[in-house]
XYZ file of C-alpha atoms in Angstrom:
575
model
C 13.918 13.652 -22.915
C 16.846 11.275 -23.028
C 17.216 11.586 -19.251
C 13.575 10.524 -18.760
C 14.098 7.507 -21.013
C 17.208 6.549 -19.064
C 15.310 6.755 -15.743
C 12.457 4.580 -17.035
C 14.884 2.035 -18.394
C 16.654 1.972 -15.063
C 13.382 1.185 -13.336
C 12.801 -1.645 -15.759
C 16.234 -3.060 -15.121
C 15.789 -2.954 -11.332
C 12.136 -4.032 -10.959
C 11.302 -6.348 -13.863
C 11.290 -10.016 -13.033
C 13.416 -12.553 -14.929
C 16.366 -11.989 -17.182
C 14.364 -10.512 -20.077
C 13.597 -7.169 -18.357
C 17.231 -6.173 -17.708
C 18.240 -7.250 -21.225
C 15.516 -5.102 -22.835
C 16.456 -2.185 -20.572
C 20.120 -2.626 -21.487
C 19.315 -2.471 -25.213
C 17.232 0.645 -24.636
C 20.012 2.358 -22.714
C 22.533 1.437 -25.414
C 20.258 2.895 -28.095
C 19.864 6.114 -26.110
C 23.596 6.453 -25.569
C 24.247 5.799 -29.253
C 21.687 8.409 -30.273
C 23.436 10.996 -28.128
C 26.531 10.587 -30.318
C 24.769 10.247 -33.671
C 20.949 10.792 -33.639
C 19.124 8.680 -36.184
C 15.933 9.630 -38.070
C 12.761 8.721 -36.157
C 14.729 8.001 -33.016
C 12.331 9.911 -30.732
C 9.197 8.140 -32.023
C 10.876 4.735 -31.858
C 12.173 5.328 -28.320
C 8.778 6.624 -27.163
C 7.112 3.494 -28.519
C 9.612 1.300 -26.639
C 9.178 3.330 -23.440
C 5.385 2.969 -23.771
C 5.711 -0.807 -24.059
C 8.154 -1.010 -21.143
C 5.798 1.067 -18.986
C 3.089 -1.526 -19.501
C 5.550 -4.211 -18.623
C 6.579 -2.456 -15.401
C 3.019 -1.580 -14.369
C 1.993 -5.242 -14.672
C 5.065 -6.665 -12.941
C 4.340 -8.154 -9.555
C 8.010 -7.997 -8.642
C 8.272 -4.248 -9.219
C 8.123 -1.837 -6.315
C 4.883 0.094 -5.866
C 6.550 3.457 -6.415
C 8.098 2.246 -9.647
C 4.726 1.000 -10.925
C 3.188 4.345 -10.113
C 5.916 6.227 -11.988
C 5.566 3.940 -14.992
C 1.791 4.505 -15.040
C 2.269 8.309 -14.942
C 4.766 8.120 -17.873
C 2.318 5.975 -19.821
C -0.603 8.417 -19.298
C 1.709 11.341 -20.152
C 2.644 9.589 -23.392
C -1.015 9.123 -24.361
C -1.749 12.743 -23.496
C 1.191 13.955 -25.527
C 0.627 11.818 -28.595
C -0.554 14.818 -30.631
C -4.139 13.626 -31.023
C -7.326 15.755 -30.836
C -9.248 15.871 -27.608
C -11.794 13.230 -28.665
C -9.096 10.800 -29.720
C -7.156 11.372 -26.504
C -10.256 10.508 -24.460
C -10.825 7.351 -26.539
C -7.155 6.378 -26.124
C -7.303 6.773 -22.361
C -10.589 4.801 -22.139
C -9.578 1.963 -24.436
C -5.901 1.658 -23.769
C -5.547 2.559 -20.102
C -8.932 1.498 -18.677
C -9.921 -1.351 -20.996
C -13.268 0.281 -21.768
C -15.292 -0.732 -24.806
C -16.727 2.073 -26.896
C -19.845 1.639 -29.070
C -19.159 2.124 -32.777
C -15.480 2.807 -32.234
C -14.092 4.342 -35.376
C -10.857 2.667 -36.318
C -9.759 5.967 -37.838
C -9.673 7.452 -34.390
C -6.230 5.941 -34.072
C -3.654 8.444 -35.322
C -1.922 7.424 -38.552
C 1.448 8.688 -37.405
C 2.005 8.048 -33.704
C 4.424 6.259 -31.411
C 1.481 4.469 -29.801
C 1.347 0.869 -31.003
C -1.844 -0.602 -32.462
C -4.494 -1.867 -30.024
C -3.680 -5.461 -29.252
C -4.940 -7.696 -26.448
C -1.619 -9.054 -25.161
C -1.236 -11.304 -22.139
C 0.639 -8.570 -20.262
C -2.137 -6.098 -20.998
C -4.804 -8.521 -19.682
C -2.781 -9.094 -16.523
C -2.698 -5.365 -15.901
C -6.449 -5.055 -16.331
C -7.106 -7.898 -13.853
C -4.571 -6.711 -11.253
C -5.799 -4.295 -8.568
C -2.410 -2.661 -8.048
C -1.957 -2.071 -11.768
C -5.411 -0.561 -12.159
C -5.111 1.743 -9.175
C -1.747 3.022 -10.428
C -3.274 3.747 -13.845
C -6.402 5.386 -12.349
C -4.295 7.537 -10.043
C -2.088 8.650 -12.954
C -5.143 9.626 -15.053
C -6.623 11.716 -12.179
C -3.275 13.398 -11.566
C -2.150 14.105 -15.137
C -5.012 13.981 -17.626
C -6.675 17.306 -18.373
C -10.349 17.986 -17.705
C -10.909 18.755 -21.382
C -9.902 15.186 -22.131
C -11.519 13.250 -19.274
C -14.880 14.936 -19.573
C -15.367 14.284 -23.303
C -18.661 12.435 -23.763
C -18.105 8.805 -24.901
C -20.592 6.128 -25.886
C -19.291 3.610 -23.343
C -20.534 0.066 -23.589
C -21.877 -1.026 -20.133
C -20.084 -3.874 -18.467
C -19.596 -5.390 -14.995
C -16.732 -3.008 -14.389
C -18.313 0.124 -15.948
C -22.055 0.742 -15.300
C -24.299 2.453 -17.809
C -24.255 5.765 -15.954
C -20.619 6.474 -16.999
C -20.194 8.474 -20.143
C -16.666 9.872 -19.753
C -13.195 8.871 -18.547
C -13.414 10.864 -15.337
C -16.394 8.843 -14.028
C -14.901 5.592 -15.307
C -11.821 6.279 -13.198
C -14.035 6.648 -10.127
C -15.705 3.338 -10.852
C -12.318 1.612 -11.082
C -11.127 3.136 -7.850
C -14.397 2.373 -6.030
C -14.318 -1.290 -7.089
C -10.885 -1.646 -5.494
C -11.861 0.251 -2.345
C -14.469 -2.330 -1.567
C -11.999 -5.224 -1.700
C -10.848 -6.886 1.437
C -7.365 -8.121 2.360
C -5.503 -5.346 0.530
C -1.867 -4.931 1.411
C -1.303 -1.909 3.690
C 0.699 0.003 1.074
C -1.913 -0.665 -1.601
C -4.744 0.232 0.738
C -3.213 3.610 1.401
C -2.743 4.288 -2.303
C -6.354 3.246 -3.049
C -7.957 5.630 -0.537
C -5.476 8.368 -1.440
C -6.544 7.967 -5.108
C -10.217 8.214 -4.080
C -9.457 11.386 -2.055
C -7.518 12.880 -5.012
C -10.428 12.085 -7.400
C -12.952 13.830 -5.170
C -10.626 16.801 -4.620
C -10.030 17.167 -8.351
C -13.759 16.877 -8.974
C -14.423 19.656 -6.421
C -11.774 21.851 -8.135
C -13.299 21.052 -11.513
C -16.794 22.062 -10.348
C -15.453 25.220 -8.704
C -13.720 26.221 -11.946
C -16.464 25.273 -14.330
C -19.424 26.522 -12.259
C -17.746 29.637 -10.842
C -18.043 31.702 -13.997
C -20.601 32.146 -16.753
C -19.196 30.809 -20.021
C -20.406 30.836 -23.624
C -20.474 28.517 -26.593
C -18.700 25.175 -26.112
C -17.614 26.033 -22.576
C -21.330 26.279 -21.667
C -21.695 22.596 -22.612
C -18.693 21.832 -20.441
C -20.439 23.545 -17.566
C -23.624 21.584 -18.033
C -21.575 18.386 -18.247
C -19.693 19.263 -15.044
C -22.926 20.038 -13.225
C -24.456 16.721 -14.304
C -21.269 14.998 -13.113
C -21.590 16.634 -9.685
C -25.184 15.616 -9.364
C -24.411 12.022 -10.185
C -21.678 11.962 -7.583
C -23.952 13.382 -4.875
C -26.985 11.298 -5.710
C -25.678 7.972 -7.088
C -22.421 7.641 -5.100
C -23.526 9.067 -1.724
C -24.358 5.771 -0.096
C -21.086 4.184 -1.364
C -18.887 7.054 -0.106
C -20.657 7.146 3.259
C -20.173 3.391 3.504
C -16.401 3.896 3.133
C -16.523 6.421 5.957
C -18.396 4.131 8.319
C -16.152 1.184 7.576
C -12.683 2.745 7.437
C -12.769 5.875 9.603
C -11.222 3.925 12.519
C -8.965 1.812 10.330
C -5.891 0.415 12.172
C -3.681 2.171 9.622
C -3.372 5.869 10.574
C -2.643 6.922 6.977
C -5.968 5.362 5.829
C -7.829 7.334 8.567
C -6.319 10.550 7.249
C -7.298 9.734 3.634
C -10.879 8.792 4.628
C -11.269 12.089 6.486
C -10.033 13.857 3.338
C -12.590 11.918 1.306
C -15.425 13.147 3.499
C -14.268 16.770 3.419
C -13.850 16.691 -0.372
C -17.329 15.128 -0.696
C -18.783 17.972 1.377
C -16.926 20.506 -0.768
C -18.530 19.033 -3.914
C -21.999 19.403 -2.372
C -21.300 22.955 -1.220
C -20.022 23.978 -4.681
C -23.078 22.463 -6.391
C -25.522 24.129 -4.095
C -23.754 27.481 -4.436
C -23.856 27.133 -8.227
C -27.635 26.566 -8.099
C -28.120 29.644 -5.895
C -26.029 31.857 -8.179
C -27.397 30.500 -11.464
C -30.609 28.430 -11.134
C -30.722 28.011 -14.922
C -27.706 25.749 -14.825
C -29.852 22.889 -13.566
C -32.095 23.232 -16.649
C -28.979 23.215 -18.846
C -27.910 20.002 -17.222
C -31.311 18.454 -17.940
C -31.090 19.541 -21.575
C -27.562 18.083 -21.799
C -28.769 14.856 -20.256
C -31.590 14.620 -22.812
C -29.181 15.115 -25.701
C -26.874 12.454 -24.272
C -29.724 10.030 -23.722
C -29.300 9.890 -19.926
C -31.924 9.638 -17.235
C -33.218 12.885 -15.825
C -33.136 11.318 -12.409
C -29.421 11.906 -12.327
C -29.844 15.654 -12.847
C -32.469 16.963 -10.485
C -33.592 20.522 -10.428
C -32.639 23.363 -8.096
C -32.639 22.815 -4.379
C -32.065 24.852 -1.198
C -28.492 25.968 -0.493
C -28.189 23.819 2.583
C -30.195 20.833 1.297
C -27.219 18.617 0.597
C -25.530 19.244 3.933
C -28.870 18.675 5.663
C -29.276 15.377 3.899
C -25.796 14.266 4.940
C -26.492 15.445 8.511
C -29.702 13.400 8.621
C -27.820 10.363 7.261
C -25.145 10.672 9.925
C -27.674 11.137 12.716
C -29.354 7.829 11.814
C -26.237 6.069 13.013
C -26.196 4.779 16.616
C -24.421 6.940 19.160
C -22.242 3.972 20.098
C -20.455 4.306 16.715
C -17.224 6.268 17.190
C -17.268 7.489 13.596
C -20.490 9.395 14.180
C -18.823 11.987 16.386
C -15.985 12.607 13.953
C -18.375 13.011 11.009
C -20.522 15.501 12.935
C -17.379 17.386 13.942
C -16.378 17.651 10.287
C -19.865 18.851 9.330
C -19.698 21.611 11.939
C -17.266 23.504 9.769
C -19.799 23.717 6.876
C -23.194 23.994 8.542
C -25.047 26.543 10.669
C -24.431 25.126 14.142
C -27.208 27.176 15.788
C -29.813 25.832 13.369
C -28.416 22.307 13.727
C -28.665 22.305 17.550
C -32.107 23.940 17.435
C -33.459 21.352 15.038
C -31.711 18.365 16.669
C -31.758 18.994 20.416
C -30.769 15.395 21.105
C -27.238 15.984 19.822
C -26.084 17.803 22.943
C -27.989 15.479 25.281
C -26.597 12.349 23.686
C -23.022 13.687 23.668
C -23.174 14.666 27.312
C -24.516 11.242 28.238
C -21.687 9.644 26.301
C -19.173 11.527 28.463
C -19.877 8.990 31.243
C -18.185 6.318 29.069
C -14.427 6.580 29.446
C -13.777 4.926 26.077
C -16.105 7.271 24.225
C -15.527 10.493 26.200
C -12.712 11.765 23.934
C -14.912 11.299 20.820
C -17.826 13.135 22.357
C -15.458 15.821 23.647
C -14.090 16.271 20.108
C -17.595 16.963 18.785
C -18.541 19.279 21.673
C -15.297 21.237 21.225
C -16.047 21.590 17.485
C -19.529 22.912 18.256
C -18.166 25.409 20.760
C -15.482 26.564 18.293
C -18.169 27.349 15.738
C -20.191 29.165 18.438
C -17.167 31.337 19.171
C -16.748 32.014 15.464
C -20.424 33.005 15.161
C -20.039 35.481 18.044
C -16.882 36.959 16.495
C -18.501 37.279 13.076
C -21.591 38.913 14.665
C -19.271 41.431 16.335
C -17.421 42.170 13.096
C -20.478 42.254 10.847
C -22.994 44.097 13.058
C -25.940 45.534 11.055
C -26.245 49.247 10.656
C -27.764 50.842 13.744
C -26.768 48.019 16.042
C -23.744 48.137 18.308
C -21.069 45.469 17.930
C -21.363 44.227 21.511
C -25.138 44.122 21.282
C -24.989 41.974 18.149
C -22.425 39.682 19.785
C -24.503 39.409 22.964
C -27.595 38.452 20.963
C -25.782 35.575 19.293
C -24.081 34.495 22.526
C -27.443 34.481 24.322
C -28.928 32.212 21.618
C -26.067 29.748 22.043
C -26.244 29.894 25.852
C -29.918 29.003 25.783
C -29.069 25.764 24.024
C -26.176 24.769 26.249
C -27.265 25.800 29.771
C -29.952 23.258 30.411
C -28.199 20.067 29.104
C -24.863 20.996 30.752
C -26.471 21.738 34.108
C -28.438 18.428 34.039
C -25.271 16.515 33.091
C -23.264 18.058 35.907
C -25.949 17.166 38.481
C -26.117 13.536 37.346
C -25.227 10.992 40.047
C -22.115 9.880 38.224
C -18.635 11.022 39.334
C -17.013 9.710 36.114
C -19.270 11.817 33.931
C -18.654 14.889 36.041
C -14.868 14.342 35.875
C -14.976 13.950 32.080
C -17.073 17.076 31.722
C -14.631 19.046 33.914
C -11.623 17.948 31.877
C -12.951 17.986 28.305
C -15.964 20.307 28.145
C -16.062 23.059 30.786
C -12.776 24.813 29.802
C -13.855 25.048 26.139
C -17.419 26.000 27.108
C -16.364 28.846 29.375
C -13.795 30.195 26.882
C -16.376 30.224 24.063
C -19.321 31.435 26.202
C -17.944 33.185 29.323
C -21.314 34.615 30.339
C -22.756 31.091 30.726
C -20.872 30.670 34.050
C -23.270 32.876 35.960
C -26.224 31.237 34.213
C -25.098 27.738 35.258
C -24.392 28.924 38.859
C -27.892 30.362 38.997
C -29.423 27.147 37.647
C -27.526 25.098 40.193
C -28.842 27.165 43.081
C -32.449 27.085 41.750
C -32.429 23.270 41.804
C -32.237 23.210 45.605
C -35.972 22.712 46.240
C -36.805 20.807 43.035
C -38.796 17.612 43.288
C -36.665 14.562 42.874
C -38.847 11.468 43.147
C -42.157 9.863 42.486
C -45.020 10.836 44.786
C -45.603 7.117 45.520
C -42.165 6.833 47.119
C -41.909 6.888 50.877
C -40.526 9.693 52.960
C -37.224 7.908 53.530
C -36.619 7.251 49.849
C -37.444 10.802 48.869
C -35.083 12.111 51.533
C -32.332 9.837 50.246
C -32.847 11.109 46.672
C -32.855 14.727 47.860
C -29.592 14.104 49.781
C -27.966 12.563 46.656
C -29.138 15.504 44.483
C -27.751 18.003 46.993
C -24.412 16.249 47.072
C -24.214 16.182 43.261
C -25.133 19.895 43.123
C -22.432 20.780 45.624
C -19.819 18.939 43.616
C -21.084 20.517 40.313
C -20.910 23.962 41.881
C -17.314 23.383 43.015
C -16.068 22.139 39.654
C -17.783 25.013 37.795
C -16.231 27.583 40.058
C -12.896 25.786 39.913
C -12.706 25.851 36.127
C -14.054 29.413 35.859
C -11.510 30.577 38.487
C -8.659 28.871 36.628
C -9.632 30.880 33.513
C -9.921 34.161 35.436
C -13.601 34.431 34.527
C -14.951 34.642 38.057
C -13.835 34.392 41.641
C -15.654 33.510 44.903
C -15.306 37.097 46.058
C -16.936 38.294 42.858
C -19.805 35.859 43.374
C -20.343 37.273 46.850
C -20.409 40.820 45.576
C -22.535 39.981 42.543
C -25.745 41.935 42.213
C -28.377 39.310 41.291
C -31.358 41.659 41.061
C -33.351 40.157 43.891
C -32.099 36.594 43.438
C -30.805 34.568 46.374
C -27.967 33.071 44.309
C -25.192 34.666 46.407
C -26.425 33.290 49.725
C -27.178 29.921 48.143
C -23.664 29.658 46.661
C -22.067 30.474 50.025
C -24.352 28.047 51.809
C -23.573 25.232 49.398
C -19.825 25.913 49.660
C -20.050 25.751 53.437
C -21.938 22.479 53.219
C -19.306 21.072 50.851
C -16.702 21.544 53.589
C -18.425 18.709 55.532
C -19.081 16.519 52.435
C -18.440 12.855 53.241
C -16.810 12.253 49.825
C -13.086 13.075 49.978
C -13.070 13.697 46.218
C -15.463 16.588 46.724
C -13.284 17.959 49.547
C -10.228 17.642 47.302
C -11.964 19.639 44.580
C -12.959 22.193 47.185
C -9.312 22.531 48.259
C -8.327 22.956 44.608
C -10.932 25.648 44.157
C -9.551 27.627 47.036
C -5.850 27.162 46.328
C -5.419 26.804 42.551
C -5.082 29.955 40.423
C -3.696 30.895 37.041
C -1.478 33.517 38.735
C 0.566 32.548 41.774
C 0.391 36.150 43.002
C -3.391 36.134 43.282
C -4.216 36.669 47.007
C -6.980 34.934 48.949
C -9.888 37.150 49.878
C -11.619 36.982 53.209
C -14.337 34.523 52.131
C -11.819 32.176 50.538
C -9.569 32.287 53.608
C -12.511 31.489 55.908
C -13.558 28.537 53.813
C -9.992 27.284 53.503
C -9.329 27.314 57.290
C -12.701 25.729 57.968
C -11.938 22.936 55.476
C -8.537 22.303 57.065
C -9.968 22.230 60.627
C -12.741 19.827 59.611
C -10.439 17.504 57.653
C -7.371 17.612 59.946
C -8.679 15.103 62.482
C -10.558 12.943 59.973
C -9.499 9.288 59.801
């Protein structure tokens, strides 16, 4: 205990402005050293009172380092928690002393008669702390980190104010309001900005843990009231704070400070965890929603903040719809959807929102946005691979593992084949290059069977109509020529990526039994035409297809050797 006092006094001596801080710290250190030789009666209580006062002084000091102010705030909250008061009095002390909250009909007897905490006074230093953003965020962070749930969730008759709206009825929600009010401020110092968003992330993470603990088990007696209170808290966060939290994501996801981006991503993930926990609690125990309504009635709150039971995926679906309303030119949209992929049924999402794949593939043509779209597409494919693996491991009775996996893989392939084929055949070399680099490897690794489906689709496009019937013969011929050139290039890049992954080879395509299809002859015909392609980029990809391999020892078969020598003869005398 003495060591803690010595450390706090050292912080005061180093960080307090003016000559008074070091003098006070020196007196405190002298008193501690003297007590170590001859302890005096009441020394601990007196020293705790002095440490409490010095913590307020350090928290409100503009000259103190940010870390020192955080440590002082944590010591101060720990002193309030350890003052030996009942739970109700601890909650009142945190609300009134640390957060400057006014309580209706505050009983003066709630202050302990014998405590090291000084009487409530409105000093200048205290007012400065309440008006300073750094001081308030240090205090709010300390409460979230140290105060127990039993204290912060005690129902209080809080007097509404500009800082605390009427919906708050406990310390935990009041802390969120304080943090949120600072998050919305502009021109915060970089260090303070990081602490603010980290505090918001910690609050949401602690709330998710609280809900998981309170709603995970069926309790009795007083703990049942705690469960109803926790459920009502979760509903208020999801309903009343959703727009505010999503606004932080849209505004700060691409913040210039990397640490802020990490904290904002954590905020979104914790917010999704809260929604998932709430929905799971409703599925397991639908009566808990009615308990929350009863608790809201007894507390005099609006029932609008505690709606009834809902579908297990309703919250995630609402968030998905909210994210999809954003324009596809917003970079944050792709990151948010990628984060949602880990918590939502991807097959249902792509089936209900077919424009997701189409819009992402169109965005691949923009070099500045291709990496964002590739991140989302990779996340979708990763979930598809997980679905296939889970189907193989959890095959129903009477169904073989491979049959179950094939059924799921076929469902995913049906969603990806059409949009990917159309994107590869687009008359845009940049888009095709981005797809080759950022999509096709992940696509073929997650869905290897889709390679033959895409090859078949590319050959079937040979005689497709390409233009308006009102166009002349020359224009239609030009469009057909452009489409054929794009198809040839698309075929080459698909075979090139699949061959690099050892999924397929040209020789295997030749020997493939297509059950009456003309795909084999069409593929060979298109490859022979690509040898004479006027675009040297296509010829370069053709050379890479024939020469590049994952294993250096892989030999060339007869078809590949013939195509290679033909390509070299045609290109050798070219200008």
